[in-house]
Amino acid sequence: MRARSLTLSRVLSWLVLSWLVLSAAACAQNPAARAPGTYDAPTPAGEPRASLQVTVDLEPASDCDERFDLALYEDRGVELVSWDDGPGCSGRHVAVRYLPGRVKKEALLRRLEKIARKVREG
Amino acid sequence: MKTRHGLTAVLVILAALPSAAVVRTALADDEDDDAPQGGEVLSSDQLSKKKREVLLAIPKDETVLINVSKRDMPASPDVLNLGRKSTKAIARCVSDNVDDKLRATCAEMLGRLGDRSALGALQGALEAWDAGVRGAAIGALRKIPDPGNVAPLAKILAREDEEPGNRAAALEALGAQSSGRAVKIVRDALKKPPEALESMRVSAFKGLWKSRHLIDRAELIGDVSYALASTDGALVLAGTFAAGELRAPQLVPALVKLMKNSDTRVRNRAVYALGKIGDTTATRALLEQIPHVRESRMLNNIAFALERLDPRAFYGTARDLVGHKQAQIRMNAAFVLGDVRRPEGLPLLRGALDDKNDMVRLSAVTAIGKLDAKDGEKVLERYVDDPNPSLKRAAIYAIYALSGYKRTDLVWDKLYLVPETKAEAAIALGRANDPRVTQDLLTCLELSQCALGEVEGFMRASKSPDVPGRTLLAWTKGRSDLTDLVATLKPAGAGSLARSEIQASLAHKAILRALKAIDLTGDLSDAQAGELLTSLLVHENTRLRIHAAVALARADDAAGAAALFRDMDNLPQDQLPSFVRLLGRVTEPKGRARMAPELDKRAAGPDAPMAVAAAAVRFTWDPEQGIFRMLAALGGATRVERDLAEKYLLHDERPLVTELLRRALAREGRLPVKDQLRRILDLRADRAAAKRP
């Protein structure tokens, strides 16, 4: 009797385990199931912040600052970009608040150089 | 003979009797609503008294509106002033009153209240004999979505004797219910409608579009393709709007075909959508279309689409257009080059400066002023003394803009000192905070000769001692639009004047003026206003109570905060946005801290309009923290939640909010939310562009 119940519980364990594995695989394939991780989320208040001031020349376009922002914000180490009031795409002053625990200043500067025509610190 | 005449007369009278009866009935039908009913004749005072008695009974007696006639019914704003406490009585009005016009009015009020406890009455009213009552109930159910609304709304579609307008409204209302079952009904009505719904495919599509967050992406693209390929012009147009928001490359071929549609609106929207989709396969079709364009709006839309898709192709086309044989097209080409704002436009516009047509030259000068090109200043210098006054004026303002508003002396010498252009030049100089125009701008503001928005920045930044006093003086003379400016300037004596203004306005029943004065006391943190404001917490006018409660809550007054949330819970849903705007005035940390827990409780509650309103207040106070709850609302279960979140996010024009929305868009993985974020940012950009000088 004892041996039989052991076998039953083993079978049940296998079934539960298999179900968990299959569910996880299904979630990995279904974009909707992955959704919770794919949107903007708050950064813990205690996480250290730093700020980088730069002057940039952007790729000229009627929406140049928006294109720059959208490319930069893909990096979750960037918390907030603040622009000067000036118009146009060249010589714009911008302050980038970032999370040094997630992106180092050098890496951030390299990223800025990738998405802007010219970047000068300060 | 006499007898025959008498008989004839009797016959005539007998024959006329039925018509007389009909005429009497007809007259009775047309009877003035305010005419005596039931033989009771009331004076105007008695009527007012009776209406007031009914009004006062509404929160206490749910049967009070059952037997009320249109004559005795209080005005809708007075009933809505009672808030949700009036729901039960209004619901009974819908269910049990026999006057169809009143029932329809009551149904409409229930929609505005948004109280879900009225759903039963509204669903029941869908079976009313009168089409007007059913129509009002459909409208109300659209505003209070619920899964239980789907079946009764579906019945409206099946009803053989239903009015077409009600059927169309029911389709759109079904779309607003955020229900999978409703999606199937509206999709069937779009793609395989029964004969009665054949002409209502547009409403079915609009309903479907309202449910788009429930629909699989591929299916939704299929639905929009179906609309774009339709022979129904209105449906095609609706499809082009949807395509611009959906931005699916699969829609490009259908949109390209529509560039040749006979309806100018469809052509324009198709080009606009192509520009938004940004798929380069559309470039060639857009370029090929240009020689056939006969309208400037279409040309502008094509140019903007090309600028996104292929800047090189854009400038190639623009070169052709600035040299086009038609002056109107040359003028529009210059306009578009200016709006694109890229420095590459300068050589083309420089050529347009030599055009023989004055309007083309004027358009080119104005356009150069918008470019991100320092060299533009030099190019325009030769026009600052041009004999053509329009060209001269445009050149000076263009140089001024290109200099970053530093060339104030140029505007002063060439335009301010000339009487004809002085007033406009003063406003332009005010933009650079030039103190020389202080008196001009004060006078201009006092005499309402310039809009507040044109001079407000100057007034706020001015160091002149004249500005606070003269602004306060104008406010006391009735300029309520200056309330925020007075609040910023804080002139001496403003507090006591605001208090007096509250009392005087209440005595004169000038409620709007009293509200502004109350807001000002709150802005000024006027400690002496406490007693007066507290006395208003029991005023019968809800708006007065709320404004007073907010002013008190700003000073961390517990009674004011408690009164505020009591009224918030009772507010009609359509008044929540103005409530949110009012609470946005609260800047005091202590007042915010007291109210925050109450707001957070409501933001987590089940009533979507209330929850999003509470979240919107928190967002206004602290956008960086509040954005995440607003993003959750954008991805909410119901369309109403999503649309309200969009509305609040659109309303807040601060640059910080734009940044947070861009960050959210860059990281968003939920496609419907991504679409909506894109749409919000586009609308914000359009609004900002419209405000640019």
CSV table of N, CA and C in Angstrom, one decimal, chain B residues 604-687:
chain,number,residue,atom,x,y,z
B,604,ALA,N,-6.6,53.2,-6.7
B,604,ALA,CA,-6.6,51.7,-6.7
B,604,ALA,C,-8.0,51.1,-6.7
B,605,GLY,N,-9.0,52.0,-6.8
B,605,GLY,CA,-10.4,51.5,-6.7
B,605,GLY,C,-10.9,51.0,-8.0
B,606,PRO,N,-12.1,50.4,-7.9
B,606,PRO,CA,-12.7,49.7,-9.1
B,606,PRO,C,-13.4,50.7,-10.1
B,607,ASP,N,-13.7,51.9,-9.7
B,607,ASP,CA,-14.4,52.8,-10.6
B,607,ASP,C,-13.4,53.5,-11.5
B,608,ALA,N,-13.4,53.2,-12.7
B,608,ALA,CA,-12.3,53.6,-13.6
B,608,ALA,C,-12.2,55.1,-13.7
B,609,PRO,N,-13.2,55.9,-14.0
B,609,PRO,CA,-13.1,57.3,-14.1
B,609,PRO,C,-12.5,58.0,-12.8
B,610,MET,N,-13.0,57.4,-11.7
B,610,MET,CA,-12.5,58.0,-10.4
B,610,MET,C,-11.0,57.6,-10.2
B,611,ALA,N,-10.7,56.3,-10.5
B,611,ALA,CA,-9.3,55.9,-10.3
B,611,ALA,C,-8.3,56.6,-11.2
B,612,VAL,N,-8.7,56.9,-12.4
B,612,VAL,CA,-7.8,57.6,-13.3
B,612,VAL,C,-7.7,59.0,-12.9
B,613,ALA,N,-8.8,59.6,-12.4
B,613,ALA,CA,-8.8,61.0,-12.0
B,613,ALA,C,-7.8,61.1,-10.8
B,614,ALA,N,-7.9,60.2,-9.8
B,614,ALA,CA,-7.0,60.3,-8.6
B,614,ALA,C,-5.6,60.1,-9.1
B,615,ALA,N,-5.4,59.2,-10.0
B,615,ALA,CA,-4.0,58.9,-10.5
B,615,ALA,C,-3.5,60.2,-11.2
B,616,ALA,N,-4.4,60.9,-11.9
B,616,ALA,CA,-3.9,62.0,-12.7
B,616,ALA,C,-3.5,63.2,-11.8
B,617,VAL,N,-4.2,63.3,-10.6
B,617,VAL,CA,-3.8,64.3,-9.7
B,617,VAL,C,-2.4,64.0,-9.2
B,618,ARG,N,-2.1,62.8,-8.8
B,618,ARG,CA,-0.8,62.4,-8.3
B,618,ARG,C,0.3,62.6,-9.4
B,619,PHE,N,-0.1,62.3,-10.6
B,619,PHE,CA,0.8,62.5,-11.8
B,619,PHE,C,1.1,64.0,-11.9
B,620,THR,N,0.1,64.9,-11.8
B,620,THR,CA,0.3,66.3,-11.9
B,620,THR,C,1.3,66.8,-10.8
B,621,TRP,N,1.1,66.3,-9.6
B,621,TRP,CA,2.0,66.7,-8.5
B,621,TRP,C,3.4,66.2,-8.7
B,622,ASP,N,3.5,65.0,-9.2
B,622,ASP,CA,4.9,64.4,-9.3
B,622,ASP,C,4.9,63.5,-10.5
B,623,PRO,N,5.2,64.1,-11.7
B,623,PRO,CA,5.1,63.3,-12.9
B,623,PRO,C,6.0,62.1,-12.9
B,624,GLU,N,7.2,62.2,-12.4
B,624,GLU,CA,8.2,61.1,-12.4
B,624,GLU,C,7.7,59.9,-11.7
B,625,GLN,N,7.0,60.1,-10.6
B,625,GLN,CA,6.4,59.0,-9.8
B,625,GLN,C,5.1,58.6,-10.4
B,626,GLY,N,4.3,59.6,-10.8
B,626,GLY,CA,2.9,59.3,-11.2
B,626,GLY,C,2.8,58.6,-12.6
B,627,ILE,N,3.8,58.7,-13.4
B,627,ILE,CA,3.7,58.3,-14.8
B,627,ILE,C,3.4,56.8,-14.9
B,628,PHE,N,3.9,56.0,-13.9
B,628,PHE,CA,3.7,54.5,-14.0
B,628,PHE,C,2.2,54.1,-13.8
B,629,ARG,N,1.5,54.8,-13.0
B,629,ARG,CA,0.1,54.5,-12.8
B,629,ARG,C,-0.7,54.9,-14.1
B,630,MET,N,-0.2,56.0,-14.7
B,630,MET,CA,-0.9,56.5,-15.9
B,630,MET,C,-0.6,55.5,-17.0
B,631,LEU,N,0.6,54.9,-17.1
B,631,LEU,CA,0.9,53.9,-18.1
B,631,LEU,C,0.0,52.7,-17.9
B,632,ALA,N,-0.2,52.4,-16.6
B,632,ALA,CA,-1.0,51.2,-16.3
B,632,ALA,C,-2.5,51.5,-16.8
B,633,ALA,N,-2.9,52.7,-16.7
B,633,ALA,CA,-4.3,53.1,-17.1
B,633,ALA,C,-4.3,53.0,-18.7
B,634,LEU,N,-3.2,53.4,-19.3
B,634,LEU,CA,-3.2,53.3,-20.8
B,634,LEU,C,-3.3,51.9,-21.3
B,635,GLY,N,-2.8,51.0,-20.4
B,635,GLY,CA,-3.0,49.5,-20.7
B,635,GLY,C,-4.1,48.9,-20.0
B,636,GLY,N,-5.0,49.7,-19.5
B,636,GLY,CA,-6.2,49.2,-18.7
B,636,GLY,C,-7.1,48.3,-19.4
B,637,ALA,N,-8.0,47.6,-18.6
B,637,ALA,CA,-8.9,46.6,-19.2
B,637,ALA,C,-9.9,47.3,-20.1
B,638,THR,N,-10.3,48.5,-19.8
B,638,THR,CA,-11.4,49.1,-20.5
B,638,THR,C,-10.9,50.3,-21.4
B,639,ARG,N,-11.7,50.5,-22.5
B,639,ARG,CA,-11.4,51.6,-23.3
B,639,ARG,C,-11.5,53.0,-22.6
B,640,VAL,N,-12.5,53.0,-21.7
B,640,VAL,CA,-12.8,54.3,-21.0
B,640,VAL,C,-11.5,54.7,-20.2
B,641,GLU,N,-10.9,53.7,-19.5
B,641,GLU,CA,-9.7,53.9,-18.7
B,641,GLU,C,-8.6,54.4,-19.6
B,642,ARG,N,-8.4,53.8,-20.7
B,642,ARG,CA,-7.3,54.1,-21.7
B,642,ARG,C,-7.6,55.5,-22.2
B,643,ASP,N,-8.8,55.8,-22.6
B,643,ASP,CA,-9.1,57.2,-23.2
B,643,ASP,C,-8.9,58.3,-22.1
B,644,LEU,N,-9.3,58.0,-20.9
B,644,LEU,CA,-9.2,59.0,-19.9
B,644,LEU,C,-7.7,59.3,-19.6
B,645,ALA,N,-6.9,58.2,-19.5
B,645,ALA,CA,-5.5,58.4,-19.3
B,645,ALA,C,-4.9,59.2,-20.4
B,646,GLU,N,-5.3,59.0,-21.6
B,646,GLU,CA,-4.8,59.7,-22.8
B,646,GLU,C,-5.2,61.2,-22.6
B,647,LYS,N,-6.4,61.4,-22.2
B,647,LYS,CA,-6.9,62.8,-22.1
B,647,LYS,C,-6.0,63.6,-21.0
B,648,TYR,N,-5.8,63.0,-19.9
B,648,TYR,CA,-5.0,63.6,-18.8
B,648,TYR,C,-3.5,63.8,-19.3
B,649,LEU,N,-3.0,62.9,-20.0
B,649,LEU,CA,-1.6,63.0,-20.4
B,649,LEU,C,-1.4,64.1,-21.5
B,650,LEU,N,-2.5,64.2,-22.3
B,650,LEU,CA,-2.4,65.2,-23.3
B,650,LEU,C,-2.5,66.6,-22.7
B,651,HIS,N,-3.3,66.7,-21.7
B,651,HIS,CA,-3.6,68.0,-21.1
B,651,HIS,C,-2.3,68.7,-20.5
B,652,ASP,N,-1.5,67.8,-19.9
B,652,ASP,CA,-0.3,68.4,-19.2
B,652,ASP,C,0.8,68.6,-20.2
B,653,GLU,N,1.1,69.9,-20.5
B,653,GLU,CA,2.0,70.3,-21.6
B,653,GLU,C,3.4,70.5,-21.1
B,654,ARG,N,3.8,70.1,-19.9
B,654,ARG,CA,5.2,70.4,-19.4
B,654,ARG,C,6.2,69.5,-20.2
B,655,PRO,N,7.4,70.1,-20.5
B,655,PRO,CA,8.4,69.3,-21.2
B,655,PRO,C,8.8,68.1,-20.5
B,656,LEU,N,8.7,68.1,-19.2
B,656,LEU,CA,9.1,66.9,-18.4
B,656,LEU,C,8.1,65.7,-18.8
B,657,VAL,N,6.8,66.1,-19.0
B,657,VAL,CA,5.9,65.0,-19.3
B,657,VAL,C,6.2,64.5,-20.7
B,658,THR,N,6.6,65.3,-21.6
B,658,THR,CA,7.0,64.9,-23.0
B,658,THR,C,8.1,63.9,-22.8
B,659,GLU,N,9.1,64.2,-22.0
B,659,GLU,CA,10.3,63.3,-21.8
B,659,GLU,C,9.8,61.9,-21.3
B,660,LEU,N,8.9,62.0,-20.3
B,660,LEU,CA,8.5,60.7,-19.7
B,660,LEU,C,7.7,59.9,-20.7
B,661,LEU,N,7.0,60.6,-21.5
B,661,LEU,CA,6.2,59.8,-22.5
B,661,LEU,C,7.1,59.2,-23.6
B,662,ARG,N,8.2,59.9,-23.9
B,662,ARG,CA,9.2,59.4,-24.9
B,662,ARG,C,9.9,58.2,-24.3
B,663,ARG,N,10.2,58.3,-23.0
B,663,ARG,CA,10.9,57.2,-22.4
B,663,ARG,C,10.0,56.0,-22.3
B,664,ALA,N,8.7,56.2,-22.0
B,664,ALA,CA,7.7,55.1,-22.0
B,664,ALA,C,7.6,54.5,-23.4
B,665,LEU,N,7.5,55.3,-24.4
B,665,LEU,CA,7.4,54.8,-25.8
B,665,LEU,C,8.6,53.9,-26.1
B,666,ALA,N,9.8,54.4,-25.8
B,666,ALA,CA,11.0,53.7,-26.1
B,666,ALA,C,11.0,52.3,-25.5
B,667,ARG,N,10.4,52.1,-24.3
B,667,ARG,CA,10.5,50.9,-23.6
B,667,ARG,C,9.2,50.1,-23.7
B,668,GLU,N,8.2,50.5,-24.4
B,668,GLU,CA,6.9,49.9,-24.3
B,668,GLU,C,6.8,48.7,-25.3
B,669,GLY,N,6.3,47.6,-24.7
B,669,GLY,CA,6.2,46.3,-25.5
B,669,GLY,C,4.8,46.0,-25.9
B,670,ARG,N,3.8,46.6,-25.2
B,670,ARG,CA,2.4,46.3,-25.5
B,670,ARG,C,2.0,47.1,-26.7
B,671,LEU,N,1.7,46.5,-27.8
B,671,LEU,CA,1.4,47.2,-29.0
B,671,LEU,C,0.3,48.3,-28.9
B,672,PRO,N,-0.8,47.9,-28.4
B,672,PRO,CA,-1.9,49.0,-28.3
B,672,PRO,C,-1.4,50.2,-27.5
B,673,VAL,N,-0.7,49.9,-26.4
B,673,VAL,CA,-0.2,51.0,-25.6
B,673,VAL,C,0.8,51.8,-26.3
B,674,LYS,N,1.7,51.1,-27.1
B,674,LYS,CA,2.7,51.8,-27.9
B,674,LYS,C,2.0,52.7,-28.9
B,675,ASP,N,1.0,52.2,-29.6
B,675,ASP,CA,0.2,53.0,-30.5
B,675,ASP,C,-0.3,54.3,-29.9
B,676,GLN,N,-0.9,54.1,-28.7
B,676,GLN,CA,-1.5,55.2,-28.0
B,676,GLN,C,-0.5,56.3,-27.5
B,677,LEU,N,0.7,55.8,-27.0
B,677,LEU,CA,1.7,56.7,-26.6
B,677,LEU,C,2.2,57.5,-27.9
B,678,ARG,N,2.4,56.8,-29.0
B,678,ARG,CA,2.8,57.5,-30.2
B,678,ARG,C,1.8,58.6,-30.6
B,679,ARG,N,0.5,58.2,-30.5
B,679,ARG,CA,-0.6,59.2,-30.8
B,679,ARG,C,-0.5,60.4,-29.9
B,680,ILE,N,-0.3,60.1,-28.6
B,680,ILE,CA,-0.3,61.2,-27.6
B,680,ILE,C,0.9,62.2,-27.9
B,681,LEU,N,2.1,61.6,-28.2
B,681,LEU,CA,3.2,62.4,-28.5
B,681,LEU,C,3.0,63.2,-29.8
B,682,ASP,N,2.4,62.6,-30.8
B,682,ASP,CA,2.1,63.3,-32.1
B,682,ASP,C,1.2,64.5,-31.8
B,683,LEU,N,0.1,64.2,-31.1
B,683,LEU,CA,-0.8,65.3,-30.8
B,683,LEU,C,-0.2,66.4,-30.0
B,684,ARG,N,0.7,66.1,-29.0
B,684,ARG,CA,1.4,67.1,-28.3
B,684,ARG,C,2.3,67.9,-29.2
B,685,ALA,N,3.0,67.2,-30.1
B,685,ALA,CA,3.9,67.9,-31.0
B,685,ALA,C,3.1,68.9,-31.9
B,686,ASP,N,1.9,68.4,-32.4
B,686,ASP,CA,1.1,69.3,-33.2
B,686,ASP,C,0.7,70.5,-32.4
B,687,ARG,N,0.3,70.3,-31.2
B,687,ARG,CA,-0.2,71.5,-30.4
B,687,ARG,C,1.0,72.4,-30.1
